[in-house]
Short mmCIF file of C-alpha atoms in Angstrom, two decimals:
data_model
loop_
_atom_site.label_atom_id
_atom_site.label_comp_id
_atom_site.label_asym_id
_atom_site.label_seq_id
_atom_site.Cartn_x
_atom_site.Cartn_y
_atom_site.Cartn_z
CA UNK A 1 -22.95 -47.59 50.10
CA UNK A 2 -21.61 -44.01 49.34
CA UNK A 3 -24.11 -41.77 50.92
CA UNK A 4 -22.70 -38.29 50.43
CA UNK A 5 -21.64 -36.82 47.42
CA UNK A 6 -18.85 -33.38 47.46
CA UNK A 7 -20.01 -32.90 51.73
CA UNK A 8 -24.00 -33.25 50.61
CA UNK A 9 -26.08 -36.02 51.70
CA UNK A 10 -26.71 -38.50 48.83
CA UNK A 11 -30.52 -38.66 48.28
CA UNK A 12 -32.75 -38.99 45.75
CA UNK A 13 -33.12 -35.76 44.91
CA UNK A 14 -29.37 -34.82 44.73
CA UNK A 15 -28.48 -38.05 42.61
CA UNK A 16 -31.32 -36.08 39.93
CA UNK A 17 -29.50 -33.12 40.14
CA UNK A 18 -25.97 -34.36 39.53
CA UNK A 19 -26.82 -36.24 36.60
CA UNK A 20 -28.81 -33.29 35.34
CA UNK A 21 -25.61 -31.81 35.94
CA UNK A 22 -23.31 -33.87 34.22
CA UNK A 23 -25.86 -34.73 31.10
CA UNK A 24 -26.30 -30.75 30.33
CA UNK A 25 -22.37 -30.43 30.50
CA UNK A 26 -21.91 -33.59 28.51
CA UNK A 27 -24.36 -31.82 25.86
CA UNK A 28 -22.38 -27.86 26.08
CA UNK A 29 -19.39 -29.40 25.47
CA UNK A 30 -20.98 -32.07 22.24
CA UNK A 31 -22.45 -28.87 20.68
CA UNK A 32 -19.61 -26.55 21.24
CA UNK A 33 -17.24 -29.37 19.27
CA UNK A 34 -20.20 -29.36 16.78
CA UNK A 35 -20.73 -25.44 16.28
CA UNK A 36 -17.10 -24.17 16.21
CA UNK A 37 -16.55 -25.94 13.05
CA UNK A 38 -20.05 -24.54 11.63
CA UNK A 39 -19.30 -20.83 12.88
CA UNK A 40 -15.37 -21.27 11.02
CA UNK A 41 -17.49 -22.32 7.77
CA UNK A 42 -20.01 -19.58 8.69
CA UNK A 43 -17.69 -16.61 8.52
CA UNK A 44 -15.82 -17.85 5.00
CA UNK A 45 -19.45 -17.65 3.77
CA UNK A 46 -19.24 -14.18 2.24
CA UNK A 47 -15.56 -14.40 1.02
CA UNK A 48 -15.99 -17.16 -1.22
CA UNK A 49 -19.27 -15.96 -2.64
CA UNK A 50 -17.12 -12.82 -3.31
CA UNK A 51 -13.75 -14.74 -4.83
CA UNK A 52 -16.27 -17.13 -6.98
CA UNK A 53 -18.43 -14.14 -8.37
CA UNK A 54 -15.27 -12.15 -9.26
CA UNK A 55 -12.87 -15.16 -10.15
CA UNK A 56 -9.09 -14.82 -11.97
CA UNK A 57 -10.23 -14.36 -15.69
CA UNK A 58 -6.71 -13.94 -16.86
CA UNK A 59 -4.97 -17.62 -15.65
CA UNK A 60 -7.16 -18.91 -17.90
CA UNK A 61 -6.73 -19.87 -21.49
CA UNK A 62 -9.67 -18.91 -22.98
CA UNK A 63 -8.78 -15.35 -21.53
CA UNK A 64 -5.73 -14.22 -21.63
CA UNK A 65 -4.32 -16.32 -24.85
CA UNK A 66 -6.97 -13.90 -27.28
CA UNK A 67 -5.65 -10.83 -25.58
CA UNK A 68 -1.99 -11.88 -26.54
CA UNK A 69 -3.55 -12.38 -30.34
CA UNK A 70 -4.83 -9.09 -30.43
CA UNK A 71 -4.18 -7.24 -33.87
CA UNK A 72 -3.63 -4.10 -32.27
CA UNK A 73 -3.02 -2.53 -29.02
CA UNK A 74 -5.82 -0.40 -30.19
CA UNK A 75 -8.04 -3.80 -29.49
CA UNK A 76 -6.49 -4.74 -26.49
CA UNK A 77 -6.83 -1.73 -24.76
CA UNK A 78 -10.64 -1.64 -25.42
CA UNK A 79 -11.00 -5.21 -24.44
CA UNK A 80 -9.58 -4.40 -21.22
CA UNK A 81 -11.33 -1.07 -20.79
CA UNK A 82 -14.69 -3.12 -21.19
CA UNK A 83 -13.49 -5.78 -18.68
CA UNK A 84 -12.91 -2.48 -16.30
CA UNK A 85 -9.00 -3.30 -16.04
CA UNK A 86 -7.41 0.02 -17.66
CA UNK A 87 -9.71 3.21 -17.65
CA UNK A 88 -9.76 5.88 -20.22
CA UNK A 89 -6.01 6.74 -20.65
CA UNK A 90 -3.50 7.82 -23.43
CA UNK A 91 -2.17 4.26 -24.48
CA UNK A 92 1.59 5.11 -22.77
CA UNK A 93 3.32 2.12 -22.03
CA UNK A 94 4.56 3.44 -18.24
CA UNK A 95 1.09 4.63 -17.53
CA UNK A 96 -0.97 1.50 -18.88
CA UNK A 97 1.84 -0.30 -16.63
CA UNK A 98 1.10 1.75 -13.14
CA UNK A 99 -2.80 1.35 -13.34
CA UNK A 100 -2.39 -1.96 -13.86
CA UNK A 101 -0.75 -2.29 -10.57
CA UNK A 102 -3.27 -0.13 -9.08
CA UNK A 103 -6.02 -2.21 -10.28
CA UNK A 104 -4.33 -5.25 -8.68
CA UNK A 105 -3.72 -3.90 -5.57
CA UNK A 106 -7.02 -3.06 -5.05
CA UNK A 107 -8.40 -6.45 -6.09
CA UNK A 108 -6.41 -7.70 -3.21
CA UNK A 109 -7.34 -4.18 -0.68
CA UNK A 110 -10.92 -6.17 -1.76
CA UNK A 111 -9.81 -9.29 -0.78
CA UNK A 112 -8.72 -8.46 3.16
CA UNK A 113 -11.82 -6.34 3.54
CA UNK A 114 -13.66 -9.70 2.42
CA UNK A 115 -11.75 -11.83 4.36
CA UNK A 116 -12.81 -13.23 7.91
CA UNK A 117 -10.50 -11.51 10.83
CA UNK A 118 -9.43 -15.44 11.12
CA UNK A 119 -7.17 -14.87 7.97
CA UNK A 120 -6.23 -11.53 7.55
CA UNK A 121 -3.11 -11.64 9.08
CA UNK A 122 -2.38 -13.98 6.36
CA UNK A 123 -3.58 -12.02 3.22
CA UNK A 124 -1.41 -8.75 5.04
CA UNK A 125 1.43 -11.05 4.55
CA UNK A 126 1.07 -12.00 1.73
CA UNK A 127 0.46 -8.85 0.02
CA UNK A 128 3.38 -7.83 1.14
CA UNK A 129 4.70 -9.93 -1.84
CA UNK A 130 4.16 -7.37 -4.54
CA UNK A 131 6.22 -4.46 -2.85
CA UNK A 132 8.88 -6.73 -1.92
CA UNK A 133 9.00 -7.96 -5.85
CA UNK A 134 9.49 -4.34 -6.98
CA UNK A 135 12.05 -3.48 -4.30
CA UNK A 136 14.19 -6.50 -5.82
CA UNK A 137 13.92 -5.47 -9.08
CA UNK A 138 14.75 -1.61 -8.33
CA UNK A 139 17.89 -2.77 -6.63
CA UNK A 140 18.74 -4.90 -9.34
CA UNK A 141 18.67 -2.49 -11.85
CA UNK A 142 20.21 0.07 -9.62
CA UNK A 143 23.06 -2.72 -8.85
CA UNK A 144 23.75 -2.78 -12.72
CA UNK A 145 23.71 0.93 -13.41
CA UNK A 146 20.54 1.53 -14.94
CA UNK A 147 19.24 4.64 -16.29
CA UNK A 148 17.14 6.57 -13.38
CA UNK A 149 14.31 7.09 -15.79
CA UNK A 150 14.56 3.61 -17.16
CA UNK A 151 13.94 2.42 -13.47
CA UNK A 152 11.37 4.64 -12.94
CA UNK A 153 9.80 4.04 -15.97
CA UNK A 154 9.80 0.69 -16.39
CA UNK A 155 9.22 -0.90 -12.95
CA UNK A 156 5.08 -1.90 -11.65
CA UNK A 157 4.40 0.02 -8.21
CA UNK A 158 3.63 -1.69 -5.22
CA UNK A 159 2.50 -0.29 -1.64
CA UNK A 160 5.36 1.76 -0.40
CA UNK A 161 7.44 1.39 -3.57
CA UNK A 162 5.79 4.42 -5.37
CA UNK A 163 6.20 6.36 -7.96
CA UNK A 164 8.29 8.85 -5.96
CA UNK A 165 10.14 5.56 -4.12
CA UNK A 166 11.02 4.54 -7.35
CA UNK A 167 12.43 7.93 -8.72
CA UNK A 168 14.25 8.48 -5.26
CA UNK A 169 15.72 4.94 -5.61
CA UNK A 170 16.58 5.39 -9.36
CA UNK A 171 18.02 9.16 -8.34
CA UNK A 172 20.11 7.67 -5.32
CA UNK A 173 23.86 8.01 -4.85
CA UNK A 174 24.29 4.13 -3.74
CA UNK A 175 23.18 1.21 -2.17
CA UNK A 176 23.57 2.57 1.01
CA UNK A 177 21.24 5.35 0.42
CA UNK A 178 18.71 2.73 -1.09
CA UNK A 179 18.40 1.66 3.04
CA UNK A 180 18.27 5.06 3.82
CA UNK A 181 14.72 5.41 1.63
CA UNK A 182 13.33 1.76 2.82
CA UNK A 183 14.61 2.40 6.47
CA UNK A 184 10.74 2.79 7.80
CA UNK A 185 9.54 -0.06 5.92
CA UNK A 186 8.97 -3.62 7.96
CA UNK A 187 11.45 -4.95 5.66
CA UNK A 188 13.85 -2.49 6.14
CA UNK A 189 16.17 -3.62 9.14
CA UNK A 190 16.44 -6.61 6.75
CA UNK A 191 17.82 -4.83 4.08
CA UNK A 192 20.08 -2.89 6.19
CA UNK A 193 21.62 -6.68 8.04
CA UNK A 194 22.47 -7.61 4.25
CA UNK A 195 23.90 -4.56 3.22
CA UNK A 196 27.61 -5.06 4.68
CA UNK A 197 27.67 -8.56 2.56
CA UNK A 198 26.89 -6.79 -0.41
CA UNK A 199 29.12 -3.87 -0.59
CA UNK A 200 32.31 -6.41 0.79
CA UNK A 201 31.57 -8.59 -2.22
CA UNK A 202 29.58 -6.18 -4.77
CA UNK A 203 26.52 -8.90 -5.19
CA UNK A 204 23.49 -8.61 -4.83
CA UNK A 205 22.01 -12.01 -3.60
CA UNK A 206 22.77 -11.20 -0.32
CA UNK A 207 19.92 -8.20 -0.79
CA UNK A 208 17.43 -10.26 -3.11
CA UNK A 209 17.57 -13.18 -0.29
CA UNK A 210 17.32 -11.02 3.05
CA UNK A 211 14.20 -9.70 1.15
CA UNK A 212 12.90 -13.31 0.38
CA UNK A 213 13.45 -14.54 3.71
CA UNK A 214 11.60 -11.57 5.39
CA UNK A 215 8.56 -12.31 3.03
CA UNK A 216 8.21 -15.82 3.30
CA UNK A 217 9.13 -15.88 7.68
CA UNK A 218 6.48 -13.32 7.93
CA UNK A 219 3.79 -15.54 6.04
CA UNK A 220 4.83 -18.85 7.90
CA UNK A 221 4.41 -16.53 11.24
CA UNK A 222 0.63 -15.19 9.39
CA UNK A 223 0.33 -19.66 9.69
CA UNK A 224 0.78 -19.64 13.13
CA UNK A 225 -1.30 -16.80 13.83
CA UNK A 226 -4.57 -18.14 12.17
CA UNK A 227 -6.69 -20.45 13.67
CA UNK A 228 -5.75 -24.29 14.51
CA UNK A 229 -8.51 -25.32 11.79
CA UNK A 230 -6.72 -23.27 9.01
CA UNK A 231 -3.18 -24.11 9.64
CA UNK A 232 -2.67 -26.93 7.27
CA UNK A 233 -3.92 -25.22 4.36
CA UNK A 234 -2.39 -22.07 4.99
CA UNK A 235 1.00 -23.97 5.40
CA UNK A 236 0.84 -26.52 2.36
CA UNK A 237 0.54 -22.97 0.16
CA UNK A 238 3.64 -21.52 2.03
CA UNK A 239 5.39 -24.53 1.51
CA UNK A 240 4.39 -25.00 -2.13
CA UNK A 241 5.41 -21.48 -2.56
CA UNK A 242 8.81 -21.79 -0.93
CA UNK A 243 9.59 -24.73 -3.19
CA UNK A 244 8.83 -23.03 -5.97
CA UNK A 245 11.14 -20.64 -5.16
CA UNK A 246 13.75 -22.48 -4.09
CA UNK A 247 13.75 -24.67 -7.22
CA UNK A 248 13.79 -21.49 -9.44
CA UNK A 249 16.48 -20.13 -7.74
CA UNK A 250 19.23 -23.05 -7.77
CA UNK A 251 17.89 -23.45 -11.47
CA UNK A 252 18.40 -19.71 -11.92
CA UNK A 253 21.98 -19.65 -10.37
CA UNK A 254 23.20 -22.78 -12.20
CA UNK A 255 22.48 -20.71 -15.77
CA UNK A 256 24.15 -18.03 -14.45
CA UNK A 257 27.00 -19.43 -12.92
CA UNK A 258 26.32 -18.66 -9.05
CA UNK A 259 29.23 -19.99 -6.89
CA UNK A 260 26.92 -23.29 -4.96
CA UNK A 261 27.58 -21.90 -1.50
CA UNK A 262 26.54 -18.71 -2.22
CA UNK A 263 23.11 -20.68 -3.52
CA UNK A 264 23.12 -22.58 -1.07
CA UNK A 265 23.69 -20.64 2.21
CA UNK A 266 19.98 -18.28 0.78
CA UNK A 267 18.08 -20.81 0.10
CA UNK A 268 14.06 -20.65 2.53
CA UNK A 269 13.51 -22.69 4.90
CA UNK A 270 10.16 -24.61 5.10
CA UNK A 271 9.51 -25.99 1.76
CA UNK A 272 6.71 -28.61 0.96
CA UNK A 273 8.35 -31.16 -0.74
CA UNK A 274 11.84 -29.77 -1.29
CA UNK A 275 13.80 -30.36 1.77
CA UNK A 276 17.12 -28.63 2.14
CA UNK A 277 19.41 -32.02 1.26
CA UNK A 278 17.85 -32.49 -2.09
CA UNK A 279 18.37 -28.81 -3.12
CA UNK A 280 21.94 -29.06 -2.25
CA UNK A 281 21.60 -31.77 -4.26
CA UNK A 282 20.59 -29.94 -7.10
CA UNK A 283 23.16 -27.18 -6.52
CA UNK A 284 25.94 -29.68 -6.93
CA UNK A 285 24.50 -31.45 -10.09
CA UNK A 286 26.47 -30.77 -12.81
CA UNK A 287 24.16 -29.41 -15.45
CA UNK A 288 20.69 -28.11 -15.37
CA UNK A 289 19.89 -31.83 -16.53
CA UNK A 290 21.32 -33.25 -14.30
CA UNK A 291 19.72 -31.06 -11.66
CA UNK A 292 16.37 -31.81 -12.56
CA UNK A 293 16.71 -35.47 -12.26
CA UNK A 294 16.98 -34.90 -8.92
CA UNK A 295 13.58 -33.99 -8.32
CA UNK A 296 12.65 -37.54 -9.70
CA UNK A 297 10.23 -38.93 -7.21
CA UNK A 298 9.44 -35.75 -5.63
CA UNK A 299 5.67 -33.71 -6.91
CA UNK A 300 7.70 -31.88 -9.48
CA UNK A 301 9.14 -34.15 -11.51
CA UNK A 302 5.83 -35.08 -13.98
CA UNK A 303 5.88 -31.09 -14.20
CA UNK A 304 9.70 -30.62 -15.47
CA UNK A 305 10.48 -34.36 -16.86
CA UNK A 306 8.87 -33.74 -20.50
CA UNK A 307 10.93 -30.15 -20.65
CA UNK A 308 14.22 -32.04 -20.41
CA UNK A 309 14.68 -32.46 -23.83
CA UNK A 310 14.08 -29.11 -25.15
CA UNK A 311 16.26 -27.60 -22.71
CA UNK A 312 19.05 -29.75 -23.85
CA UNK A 313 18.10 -28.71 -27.19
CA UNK A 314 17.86 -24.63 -26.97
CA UNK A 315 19.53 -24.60 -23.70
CA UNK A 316 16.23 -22.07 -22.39
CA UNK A 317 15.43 -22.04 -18.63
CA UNK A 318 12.33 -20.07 -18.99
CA UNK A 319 10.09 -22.51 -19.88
CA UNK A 320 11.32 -24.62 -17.13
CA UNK A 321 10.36 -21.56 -14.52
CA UNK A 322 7.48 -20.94 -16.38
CA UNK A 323 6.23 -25.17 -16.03
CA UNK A 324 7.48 -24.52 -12.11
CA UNK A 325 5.33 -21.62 -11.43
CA UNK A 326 2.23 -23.42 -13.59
CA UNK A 327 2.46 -26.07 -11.10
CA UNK A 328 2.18 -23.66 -8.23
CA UNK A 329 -1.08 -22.50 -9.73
CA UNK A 330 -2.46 -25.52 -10.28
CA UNK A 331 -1.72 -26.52 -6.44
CA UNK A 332 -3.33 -23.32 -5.68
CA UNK A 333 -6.25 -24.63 -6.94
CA UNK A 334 -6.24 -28.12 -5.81
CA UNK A 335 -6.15 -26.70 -1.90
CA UNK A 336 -8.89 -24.46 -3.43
CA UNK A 337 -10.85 -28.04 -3.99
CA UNK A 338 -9.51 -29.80 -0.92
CA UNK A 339 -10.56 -26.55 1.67
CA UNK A 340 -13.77 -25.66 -0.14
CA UNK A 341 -15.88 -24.24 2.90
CA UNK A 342 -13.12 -22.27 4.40
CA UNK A 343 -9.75 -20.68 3.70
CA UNK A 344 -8.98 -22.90 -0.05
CA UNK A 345 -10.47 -20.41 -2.37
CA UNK A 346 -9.42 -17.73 -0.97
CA UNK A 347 -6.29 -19.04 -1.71
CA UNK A 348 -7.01 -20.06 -4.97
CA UNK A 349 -7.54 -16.51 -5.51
CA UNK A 350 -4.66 -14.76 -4.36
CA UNK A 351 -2.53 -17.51 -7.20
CA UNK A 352 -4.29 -16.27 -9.27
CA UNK A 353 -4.31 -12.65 -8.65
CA UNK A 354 -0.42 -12.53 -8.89
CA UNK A 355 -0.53 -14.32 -12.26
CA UNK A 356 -3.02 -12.07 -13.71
CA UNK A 357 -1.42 -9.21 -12.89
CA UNK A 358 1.74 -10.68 -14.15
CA UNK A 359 0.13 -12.22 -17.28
CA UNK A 360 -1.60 -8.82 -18.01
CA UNK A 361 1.82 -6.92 -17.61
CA UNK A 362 3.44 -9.89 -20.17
CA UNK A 363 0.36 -8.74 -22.61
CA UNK A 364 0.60 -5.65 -22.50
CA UNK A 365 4.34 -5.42 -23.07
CA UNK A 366 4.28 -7.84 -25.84
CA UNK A 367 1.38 -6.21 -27.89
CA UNK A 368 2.42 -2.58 -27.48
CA UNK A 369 6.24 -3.75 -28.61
CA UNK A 370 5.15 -5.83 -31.39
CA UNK A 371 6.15 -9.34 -30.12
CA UNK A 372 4.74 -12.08 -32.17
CA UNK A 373 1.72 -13.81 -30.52
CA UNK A 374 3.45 -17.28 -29.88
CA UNK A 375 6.36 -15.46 -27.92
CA UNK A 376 4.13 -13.94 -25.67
CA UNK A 377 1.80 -16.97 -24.58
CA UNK A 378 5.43 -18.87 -24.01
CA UNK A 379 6.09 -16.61 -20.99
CA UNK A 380 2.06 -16.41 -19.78
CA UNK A 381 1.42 -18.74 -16.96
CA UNK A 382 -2.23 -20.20 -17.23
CA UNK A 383 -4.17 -23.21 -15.72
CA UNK A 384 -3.84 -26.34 -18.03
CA UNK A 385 -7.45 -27.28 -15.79
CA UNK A 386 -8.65 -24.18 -18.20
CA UNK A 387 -7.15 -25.21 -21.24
#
């Protein structure tokens, strides 16, 4: 019989207080498994009360397809005065264009100050997006010659890409002073690794992808960052975002006749369902036909299969983009439905944010120009669950 217990003599009294012991540690340890995943639900409380009161108007049909009817930009401008998108401003296309970016980047300023400390690191990432998108474009642009004002002018600001970053980027000398200007950014040492590639070959991809992968390695390191209980979601929306860019850009480079490896070697790692065989699949495929069947089988293929036809027809990529990015929406919201008590609509909303603003900018473009109503709602991307 074992009569001592740790060097203490094994009574009755000592048995009590061991099994006191072990029950009240056995109970800690059952209500600290219970309570973390109550406290995690706990602090998402007052961000989703804030991203369901405020929503993403403009993704859905009933929306954004009357603004894109409007008679006049007379009438759009009030409706979106009344919705509190533009203020009281002289209805100049470059203007109307900046506070439209200013209003979106403070809808998602709102957003981190919402959001739990458990997920910021992600939302910093991924704001990150709209700067990055405007920094592409400028070099673009400045790659083909344009106009400084045109640049200016024409281009949505975004975080560190300015007014003035714009005009200094539309006023510079060359490509290498473009890395001068984003030197101090996080993005910039990025820029600056690409820019031998493009100035011994004169192309830009190698700029546009050192950009991409930047983006998209800082929001799978935002994953790894959060919390153990958010990881999943938080990586399913990387990874449908990285196939949705990946697709676009092997369909984009087929149209325009990109060499395959060049394609090929800038492609993101980390896609959902898109691994990086059956993109070089894609890349080799013959025809944008062709390149699409590959994706037969895979989550995207319902989305692009009925588009076939049409493109064969009128030989238009857009709506095949447009169908891609659609899907990427509508994923946005199913993780919204799947995560409901914790990081999903939060990440509903941020999709959503990024289409409105570039739905909105589509709008406003089209009615101000004069572009017939059924042009515009071709290139808006919208939520067939709102139809």
């Amino acid at each position: 019989m074992i009569t001592e217990f740790a060097g203490l003599p094994l009574d009755d009294g000592t048995i009590l207080v061991i099994l006191l012991g072990l029950g009240l540690s056995v109970l800690i340890g059952v209500l600290v498994v219970f309570f973390i995943p109550v406290m995690e639900i706990a602090r998402f409380v007052h961000p989703i009360a804030y991203v369901k009161s405020t929503g993403t108007p403009f993704v859905e049909r009933g929306e954004i397809y009357p603004l894109a009817e409007a008679a006049d930009p007379g009438e759009l401008l009030a409706v979106l005065r009344a919705r509190s998108v533009l203020g009281d401003m002289p209805p100049d296309a470059a203007d109307l264009r900046r506070h439209l970016a200013a209003w979106h980047m403070q809808r998602l300023a709102d957003l981190q100050q919402a959001a739990p400390l458990s997920v910021g690191a992600f939302i910093e990432a991924a704001a990150m997006e709209f700067e990055i998108d405007t920094l592409k474009r400028a070099i673009m642009r400045k790659h083909l010659d344009s106009a400084p004002a045109g640049l200016e002018d024409e281009l949505l600001p975004a975080g560190r890409m300015d007014p003035a970053a714009l005009r200094r980027i539309a006023e510079a000398a060359g490509m290498e002073e473009v890395a001068d200007i984003v030197a101090g950014a996080p993005y910039g040492r990025a820029f600056l690794d690409a820019l031998p590639e493009y100035l011994a070959d004169w192309r830009v991809m190698p700029l546009s992808a050192a950009l991409d992968r930047f983006f998209y390695a800082g929001l799978r390191q935002a994953v790894f960052r959060s919390p153990q209980s958010l990881r999943e979601p938080l990586a399913f929306y990387v990874g449908a975002r990285i196939d949705r860019a990946n697709a676009a850009t092997v369909l984009s480079a087929k149209v325009a006749g990109t060499c395959r490896d060049e394609v090929v070697e800038h492609l993101i790692p980390g896609g959902l369902a898109l691994d990086p065989n059956l993109l070089e699949h894609m890349a080799d495929a013959p025809s944008i036909p062709d390149a699409l069947a590959v994706l037969e089988g895979t989550r995207y293929w319902p989305v692009v299969a009925p588009l076939v036809p049409a493109y064969e027809t009128e030989n238009d990529i857009v709506a095949i983009i447009s169908a891609l990015e659609a899907s990427f929406l509508e994923y946005a919201a199913i993780l919204g439905g799947a995560y409901p008590l914790t990081v999903g609509p939060l990440l509903e909303h941020m999709a959503g944010l990024a289409y409105e603003r570039r739905n909105l900018h589509v709008v406003l473009t089209g009615v101000l120009t004069g572009v017939p109503p059924e042009r515009i709602k071709r290139l808006l991307i919208v939520r067939e669950a709102a139809a």
